[in-house]
Structures are given as structure tokens and as C-alpha cells.
Short mmCIF file of C-alpha atoms in Angstrom, two decimals:
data_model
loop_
_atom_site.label_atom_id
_atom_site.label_comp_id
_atom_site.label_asym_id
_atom_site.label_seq_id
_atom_site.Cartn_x
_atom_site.Cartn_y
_atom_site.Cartn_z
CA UNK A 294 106.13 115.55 86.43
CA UNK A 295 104.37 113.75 83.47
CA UNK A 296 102.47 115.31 81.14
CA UNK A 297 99.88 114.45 79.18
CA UNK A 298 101.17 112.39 76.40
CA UNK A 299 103.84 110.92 79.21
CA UNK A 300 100.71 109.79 80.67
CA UNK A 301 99.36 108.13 77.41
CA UNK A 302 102.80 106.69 76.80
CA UNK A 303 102.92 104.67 79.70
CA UNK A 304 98.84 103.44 79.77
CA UNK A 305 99.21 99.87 79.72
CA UNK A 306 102.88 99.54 80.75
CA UNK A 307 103.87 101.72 83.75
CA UNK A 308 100.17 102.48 84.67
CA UNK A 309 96.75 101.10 84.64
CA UNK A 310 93.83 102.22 85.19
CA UNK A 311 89.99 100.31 85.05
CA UNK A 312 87.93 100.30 83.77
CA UNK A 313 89.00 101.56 80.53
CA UNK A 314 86.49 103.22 78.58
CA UNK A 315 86.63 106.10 75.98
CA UNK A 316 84.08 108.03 78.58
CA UNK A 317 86.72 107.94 81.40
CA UNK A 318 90.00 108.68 79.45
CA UNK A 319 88.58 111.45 77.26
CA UNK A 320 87.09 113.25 80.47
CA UNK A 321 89.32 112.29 83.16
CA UNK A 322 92.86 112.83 80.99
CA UNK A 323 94.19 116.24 81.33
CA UNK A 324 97.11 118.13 80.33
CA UNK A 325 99.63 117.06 83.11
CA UNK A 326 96.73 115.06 85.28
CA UNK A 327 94.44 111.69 85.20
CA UNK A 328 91.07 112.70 87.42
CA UNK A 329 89.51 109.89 89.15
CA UNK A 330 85.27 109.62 90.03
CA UNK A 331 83.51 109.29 92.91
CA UNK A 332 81.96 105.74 93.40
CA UNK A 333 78.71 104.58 95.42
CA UNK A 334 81.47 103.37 98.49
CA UNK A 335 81.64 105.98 101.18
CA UNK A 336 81.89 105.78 104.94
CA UNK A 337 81.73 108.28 107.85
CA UNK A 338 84.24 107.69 110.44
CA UNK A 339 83.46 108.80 113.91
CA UNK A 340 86.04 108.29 116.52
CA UNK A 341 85.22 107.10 120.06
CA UNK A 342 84.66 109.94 123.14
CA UNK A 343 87.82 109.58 125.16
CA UNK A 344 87.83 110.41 129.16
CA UNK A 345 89.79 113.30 130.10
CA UNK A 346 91.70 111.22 132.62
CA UNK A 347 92.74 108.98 129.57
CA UNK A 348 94.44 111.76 127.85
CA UNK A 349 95.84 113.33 131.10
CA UNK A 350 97.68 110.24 131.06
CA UNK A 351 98.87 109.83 128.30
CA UNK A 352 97.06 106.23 127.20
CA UNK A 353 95.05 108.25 124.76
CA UNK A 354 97.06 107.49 121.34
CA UNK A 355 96.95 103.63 122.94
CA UNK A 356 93.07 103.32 123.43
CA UNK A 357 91.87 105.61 120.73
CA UNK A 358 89.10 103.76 119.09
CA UNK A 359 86.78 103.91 116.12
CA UNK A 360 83.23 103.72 116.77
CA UNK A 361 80.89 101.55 113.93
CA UNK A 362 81.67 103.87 110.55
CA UNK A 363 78.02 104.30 108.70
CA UNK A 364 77.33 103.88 104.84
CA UNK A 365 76.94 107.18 103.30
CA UNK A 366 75.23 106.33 99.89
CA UNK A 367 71.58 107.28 98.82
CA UNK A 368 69.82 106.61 95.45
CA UNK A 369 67.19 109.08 94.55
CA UNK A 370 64.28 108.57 92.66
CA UNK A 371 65.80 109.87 89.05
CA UNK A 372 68.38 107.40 88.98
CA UNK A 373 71.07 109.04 90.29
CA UNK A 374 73.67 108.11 93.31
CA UNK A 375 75.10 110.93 95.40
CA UNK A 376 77.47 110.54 98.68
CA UNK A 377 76.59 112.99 101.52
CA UNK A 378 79.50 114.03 103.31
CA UNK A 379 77.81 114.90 106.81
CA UNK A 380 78.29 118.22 108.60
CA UNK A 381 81.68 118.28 110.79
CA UNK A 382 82.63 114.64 109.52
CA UNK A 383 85.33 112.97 107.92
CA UNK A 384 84.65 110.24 105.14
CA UNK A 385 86.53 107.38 103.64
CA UNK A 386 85.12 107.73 99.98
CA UNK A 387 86.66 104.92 97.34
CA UNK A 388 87.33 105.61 93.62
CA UNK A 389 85.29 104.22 90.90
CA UNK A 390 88.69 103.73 89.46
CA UNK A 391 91.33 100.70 89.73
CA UNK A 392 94.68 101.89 89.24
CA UNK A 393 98.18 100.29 89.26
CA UNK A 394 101.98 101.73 88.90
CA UNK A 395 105.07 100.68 87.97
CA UNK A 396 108.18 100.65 90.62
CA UNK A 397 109.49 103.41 88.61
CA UNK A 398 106.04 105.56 89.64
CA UNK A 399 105.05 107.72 92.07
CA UNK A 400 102.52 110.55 92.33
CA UNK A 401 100.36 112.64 94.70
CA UNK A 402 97.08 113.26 95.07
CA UNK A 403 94.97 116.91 94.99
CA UNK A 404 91.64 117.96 95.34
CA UNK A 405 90.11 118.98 92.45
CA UNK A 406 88.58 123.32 92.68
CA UNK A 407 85.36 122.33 91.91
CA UNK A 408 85.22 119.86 94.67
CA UNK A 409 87.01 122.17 96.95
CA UNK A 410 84.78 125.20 96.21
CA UNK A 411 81.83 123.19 97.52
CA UNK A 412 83.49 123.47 101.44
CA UNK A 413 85.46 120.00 101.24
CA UNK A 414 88.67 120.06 102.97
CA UNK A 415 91.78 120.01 100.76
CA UNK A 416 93.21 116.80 100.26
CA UNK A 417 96.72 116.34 99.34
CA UNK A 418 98.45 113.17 100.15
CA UNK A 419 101.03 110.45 98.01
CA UNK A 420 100.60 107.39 95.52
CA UNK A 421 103.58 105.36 96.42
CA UNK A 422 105.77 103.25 93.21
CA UNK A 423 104.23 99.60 92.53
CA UNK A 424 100.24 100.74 94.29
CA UNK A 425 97.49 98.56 92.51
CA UNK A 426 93.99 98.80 93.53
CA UNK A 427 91.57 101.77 94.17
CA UNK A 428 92.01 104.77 95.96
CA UNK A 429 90.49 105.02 99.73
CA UNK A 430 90.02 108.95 100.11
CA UNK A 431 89.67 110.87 103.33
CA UNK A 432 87.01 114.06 102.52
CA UNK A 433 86.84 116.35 105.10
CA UNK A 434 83.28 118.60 105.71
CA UNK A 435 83.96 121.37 108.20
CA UNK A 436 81.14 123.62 107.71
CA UNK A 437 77.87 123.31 109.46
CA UNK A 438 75.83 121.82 105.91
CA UNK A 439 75.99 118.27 104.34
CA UNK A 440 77.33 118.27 101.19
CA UNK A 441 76.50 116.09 98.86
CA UNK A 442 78.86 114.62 95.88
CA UNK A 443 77.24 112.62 92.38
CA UNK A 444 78.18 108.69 92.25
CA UNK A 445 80.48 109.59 88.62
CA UNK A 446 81.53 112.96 89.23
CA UNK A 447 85.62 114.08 89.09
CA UNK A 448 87.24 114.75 92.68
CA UNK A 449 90.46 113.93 92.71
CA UNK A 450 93.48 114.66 90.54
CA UNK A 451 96.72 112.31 89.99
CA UNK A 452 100.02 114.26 89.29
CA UNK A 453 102.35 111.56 88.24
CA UNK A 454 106.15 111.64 88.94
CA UNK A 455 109.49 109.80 87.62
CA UNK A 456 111.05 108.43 90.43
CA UNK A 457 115.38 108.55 89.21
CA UNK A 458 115.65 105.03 91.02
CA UNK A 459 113.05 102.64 90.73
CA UNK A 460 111.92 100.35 94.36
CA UNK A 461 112.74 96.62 94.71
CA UNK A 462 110.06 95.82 96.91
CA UNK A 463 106.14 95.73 96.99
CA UNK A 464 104.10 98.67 97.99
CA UNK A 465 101.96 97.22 101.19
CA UNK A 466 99.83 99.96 101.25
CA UNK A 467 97.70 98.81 98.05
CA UNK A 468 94.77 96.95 97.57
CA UNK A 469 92.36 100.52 99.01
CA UNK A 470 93.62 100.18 102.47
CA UNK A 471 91.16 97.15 103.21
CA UNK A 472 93.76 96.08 105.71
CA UNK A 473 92.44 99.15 107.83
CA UNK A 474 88.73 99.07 107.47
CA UNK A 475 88.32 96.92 110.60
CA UNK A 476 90.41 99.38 112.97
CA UNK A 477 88.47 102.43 110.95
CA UNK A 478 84.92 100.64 111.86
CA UNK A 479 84.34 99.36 108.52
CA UNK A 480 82.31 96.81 108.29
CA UNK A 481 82.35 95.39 104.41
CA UNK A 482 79.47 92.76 103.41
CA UNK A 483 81.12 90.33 101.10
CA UNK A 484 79.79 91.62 97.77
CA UNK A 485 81.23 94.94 98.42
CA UNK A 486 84.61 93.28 99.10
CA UNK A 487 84.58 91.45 96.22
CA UNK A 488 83.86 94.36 93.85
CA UNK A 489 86.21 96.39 95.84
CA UNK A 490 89.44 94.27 96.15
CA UNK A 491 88.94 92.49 92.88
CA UNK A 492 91.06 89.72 94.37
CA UNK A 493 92.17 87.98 90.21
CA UNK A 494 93.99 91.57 89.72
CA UNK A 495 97.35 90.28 91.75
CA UNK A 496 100.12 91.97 90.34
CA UNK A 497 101.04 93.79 87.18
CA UNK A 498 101.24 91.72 84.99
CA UNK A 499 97.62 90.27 85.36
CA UNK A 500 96.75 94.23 85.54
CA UNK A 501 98.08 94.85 81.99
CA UNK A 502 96.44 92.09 80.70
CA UNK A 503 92.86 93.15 82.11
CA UNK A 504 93.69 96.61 80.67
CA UNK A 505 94.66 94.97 76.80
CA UNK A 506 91.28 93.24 77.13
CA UNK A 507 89.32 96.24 76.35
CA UNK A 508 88.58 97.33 72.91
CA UNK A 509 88.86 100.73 73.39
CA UNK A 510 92.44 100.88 74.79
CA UNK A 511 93.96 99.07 71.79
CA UNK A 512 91.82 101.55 69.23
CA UNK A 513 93.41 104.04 71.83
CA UNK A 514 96.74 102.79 71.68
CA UNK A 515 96.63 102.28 68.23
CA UNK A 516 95.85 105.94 67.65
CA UNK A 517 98.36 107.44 69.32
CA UNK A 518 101.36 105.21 67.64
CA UNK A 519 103.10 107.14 65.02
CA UNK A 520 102.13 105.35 61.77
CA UNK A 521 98.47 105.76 62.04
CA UNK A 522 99.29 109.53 63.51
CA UNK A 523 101.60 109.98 60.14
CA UNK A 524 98.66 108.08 57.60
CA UNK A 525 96.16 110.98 59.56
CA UNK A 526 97.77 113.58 59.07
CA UNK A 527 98.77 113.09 55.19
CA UNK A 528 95.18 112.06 54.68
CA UNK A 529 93.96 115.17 56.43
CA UNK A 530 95.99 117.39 53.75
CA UNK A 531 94.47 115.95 50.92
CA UNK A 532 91.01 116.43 52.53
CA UNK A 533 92.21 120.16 53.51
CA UNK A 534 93.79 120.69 49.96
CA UNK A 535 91.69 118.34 47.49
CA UNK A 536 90.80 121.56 45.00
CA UNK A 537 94.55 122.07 44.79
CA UNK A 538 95.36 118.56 44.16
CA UNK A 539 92.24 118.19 41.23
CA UNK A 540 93.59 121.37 39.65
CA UNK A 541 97.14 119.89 39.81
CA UNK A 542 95.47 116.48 38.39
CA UNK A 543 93.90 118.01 35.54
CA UNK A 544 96.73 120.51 34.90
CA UNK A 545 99.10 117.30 34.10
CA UNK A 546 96.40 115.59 32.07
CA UNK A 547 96.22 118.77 29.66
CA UNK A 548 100.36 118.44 29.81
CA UNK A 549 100.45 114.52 29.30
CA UNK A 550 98.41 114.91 26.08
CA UNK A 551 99.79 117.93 24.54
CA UNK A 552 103.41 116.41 25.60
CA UNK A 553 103.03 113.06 25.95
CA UNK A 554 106.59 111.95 25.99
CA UNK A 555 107.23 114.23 28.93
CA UNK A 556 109.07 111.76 31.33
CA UNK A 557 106.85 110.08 34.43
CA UNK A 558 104.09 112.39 33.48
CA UNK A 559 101.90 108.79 33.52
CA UNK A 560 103.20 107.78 36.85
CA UNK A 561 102.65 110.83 38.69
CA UNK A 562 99.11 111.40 36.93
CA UNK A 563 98.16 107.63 38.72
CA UNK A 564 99.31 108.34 42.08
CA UNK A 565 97.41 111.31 41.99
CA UNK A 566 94.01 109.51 41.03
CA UNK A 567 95.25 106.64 44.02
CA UNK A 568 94.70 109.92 46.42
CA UNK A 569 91.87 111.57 45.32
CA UNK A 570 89.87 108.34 45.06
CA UNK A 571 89.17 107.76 49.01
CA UNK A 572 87.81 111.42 48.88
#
């Protein structure tokens, strides 16, 4: 299981996620988890009534059918979009969130409590090694009252795991399940298909590259890389101890002119004034 700085490690090598935006990573990025939002795609899926005959016979598996699926979006009049999961209804619900893995990467995927506590069924189901695109989420409603979930809000968690032997070939299962829209009753208008599949995200590689684009993930990066981590941390003792340090300063002026030959008593009294100046 990764943890947290596991996680940060491989941002921008074994995983990607956009967009990438010091909102998102310092919200979503927990201790041993990444949490991904709810976006304005969701769909209700409603299967087709079968005869009884039909299933008597056995044909039902072979003629189940979905009927039209129907947008589940509102905006309201403060600006805000919600998703209203309907009463006794199952909804496809797509993260805001583009994410790809490395062959080397799997993970599952978990309801988050807060979204549970509202009455949505549990959801816990796999991220196969090499997926790239957003997630297509199945939320289940089984009480008798819509509930309703905010366009931006955290619902899902991402538990990431090591696999010992990395995959050869391709996940086919990427790309947010758009090859199954059409037999779930999906009907996407071509806007929401483009913004969706973002078609110029084709493999990794281009992936990473997207990702290095933003600002904030090299600042990120940059951050958590040992030198700047090692500069912080010496420049946070100084700040934490400067009274100590000026006493120290001024204690080996007093000594440099009543013993002035005392040996590197110059040298050390300049580095000292080379630290305290930037405070």
C-alpha cells in the first residue's frame, strides 16, 4: 500500500493526475489516499422491464437492455452544481479528475464516510496497472429520498498498490468506460465527449508531459526534493534560534577584539553575519 509521500514520489512518473492544482493536491492528498471530486457528468441508468417468460427461459442475461440513461445535473441559482442521485437508482457519475498509472500500479477504489453516511451505497471496486483517463463511478441510492451531491465535493478514495511484477500489455478498460456508454444508454453530445475523453492525452508519456506543464507541480516537486527540504529546514533554525545566534555573534566580537589573534575568530564572525542577514 502507498503512503503518502509514496504517493508524492511517484506524481509525475508512475501516476498522474489533472488537473494539477495546489487546491486539489493539498485537499484531496491524504495520508495513505488521493480523493477524487465529483464533476457536473452524471447519468441514471434504468434497465429495461423484462417479461417473465423471458427469464423463465433463460434469454434474460441475452436480451437485457438499457433503456435511454437521463442527465442528472442541475445548476441552482447561487452558482453552484449538485448531482441528484434519484430515489432507488443507480448512477454513472464521472470524476472531475484525469488520472493515469504506470504498469507497475494498481489500486482500488472506496467510498469515502461522508459520502456513505448520506445513504449512498458502498462502492468498492479496482484501478487496474497502465488506466489513463477519468473514473466512471457507479453510486447506488437505496433509500426512498434523492440525494443530492456538490459538482467539487470529495467521494471517492484511491488506495494505491505495488504490483511485485509489472503488466506488458495495455489496460483496455481506460479512457472512463466510453466504450460502454452506448450499451448503458448513454447518449454523449460531442462537447461532452471531447472534454471527457480528452482524445491528445494518448499514452503516458504525453500524460507526464501535460502534468510538467503546470506551474504548480514543478513548485510542488521542487519542494519536496531534498535540497530545498535540507536549505528549509537549516533556515528554519536560524529563524527559531536567531537570539541565540546574535548573542553567539556578539559574544565572538567582544572575543575577536580583546584576543584578536585567536585563530579563525574573523572567519567564523562573517559566516555568522552571512546568516543573520536574510533575517
Amino acid at each position: 500500500m502507498f503512503s503518502k509521500i509514496n504517493i508524492q514520489k511517484s506524481l509525475g512518473k508512475g501516476i498522474v493526475l489533472l488537473p494539477f492544482e495546489e487546491k486539489n493536491i493539498k485537499e484531496t492528498l491524504k495520508e495513505n489516499s488521493l480523493n477524487l471530486t465529483v464533476s457536473k457528468w452524471a447519468w441514471k441508468l434504468t434497465l429495461s422491464d423484462m417479461p417473465q417468460e423471458t427469464i423463465e427461459s433463460g434469454e434474460a442475461l441475452k436480451q437485457q437492455k438499457f433503456e435511454d440513461a437521463r442527465y442528472c445535473y442541475i445548476a441552482t441559482k447561487d452558482g453552484n452544481g449538485y448531482i441528484v442521485l434519484e430515489p432507488f437508482s443507480t448512477t454513472i457519475v464521472i470524476t472531475n479528475e484525469f488520472l493515469a498509472i504506470g504498469n507497475s500500479i494498481g489500486g482500488t477504489i472506496h467510498t469515502r464516510v461522508g459520502t456513505a453516511a448520506l445513504g449512498v451505497g458502498h462502492i468498492s471496486t479496482m484501478l487496474g496497472p497502465s488506466y489513463m483517463g477519468r473514473l466512471s463511478v457507479p453510486l447506488h441510492n437505496p433509500t426512498n429520498k434523492p440525494i443530492c451531491l456538490k459538482v467539487g465535493d470529495q467521494f471517492l478514495s484511491i488506495i494505491f498498490h505495488r504490483l511485485k511484477t509489472r503488466i506488458k500489455e495495455s489496460n483496455h478498460t481506460s479512457k472512463s468506460h466510453i466504450e460502454k456508454f452506448t450499451k448503458w444508454g448513454i447518449k454523449l453530445t460531442d462537447e461532452q465527449q471531447k472534454e471527457i475523453y480528452q482524445e491528445d492525452l494518448k499514452d503516458m508519456k504525453t500524460c507526464v508531459a501535460e502534468m510538467n506543464k503546470s506551474k504548480y507541480f514543478r513548485t510542488y516537486k521542487h519542494e519536496l526534493s531534498w535540497g530545498y527540504r535540507c536549505q528549509r529546514s537549516v533556515k528554519n533554525f536560524f529563524k527559531q534560534n536567531k537570539i541565540f545566534i546574535c548573542a553567539s555573534l556578539v559574544l565572538l566580537i567582544i572575543l575577536g577584539v580583546l584576543f584578536p589573534k585567536l585563530p579563525y575568530i574573523k572567519e567564523i564572525i562573517d559566516i555568522l553575519e552571512k546568516l543573520i542577514k536574510p533575517l
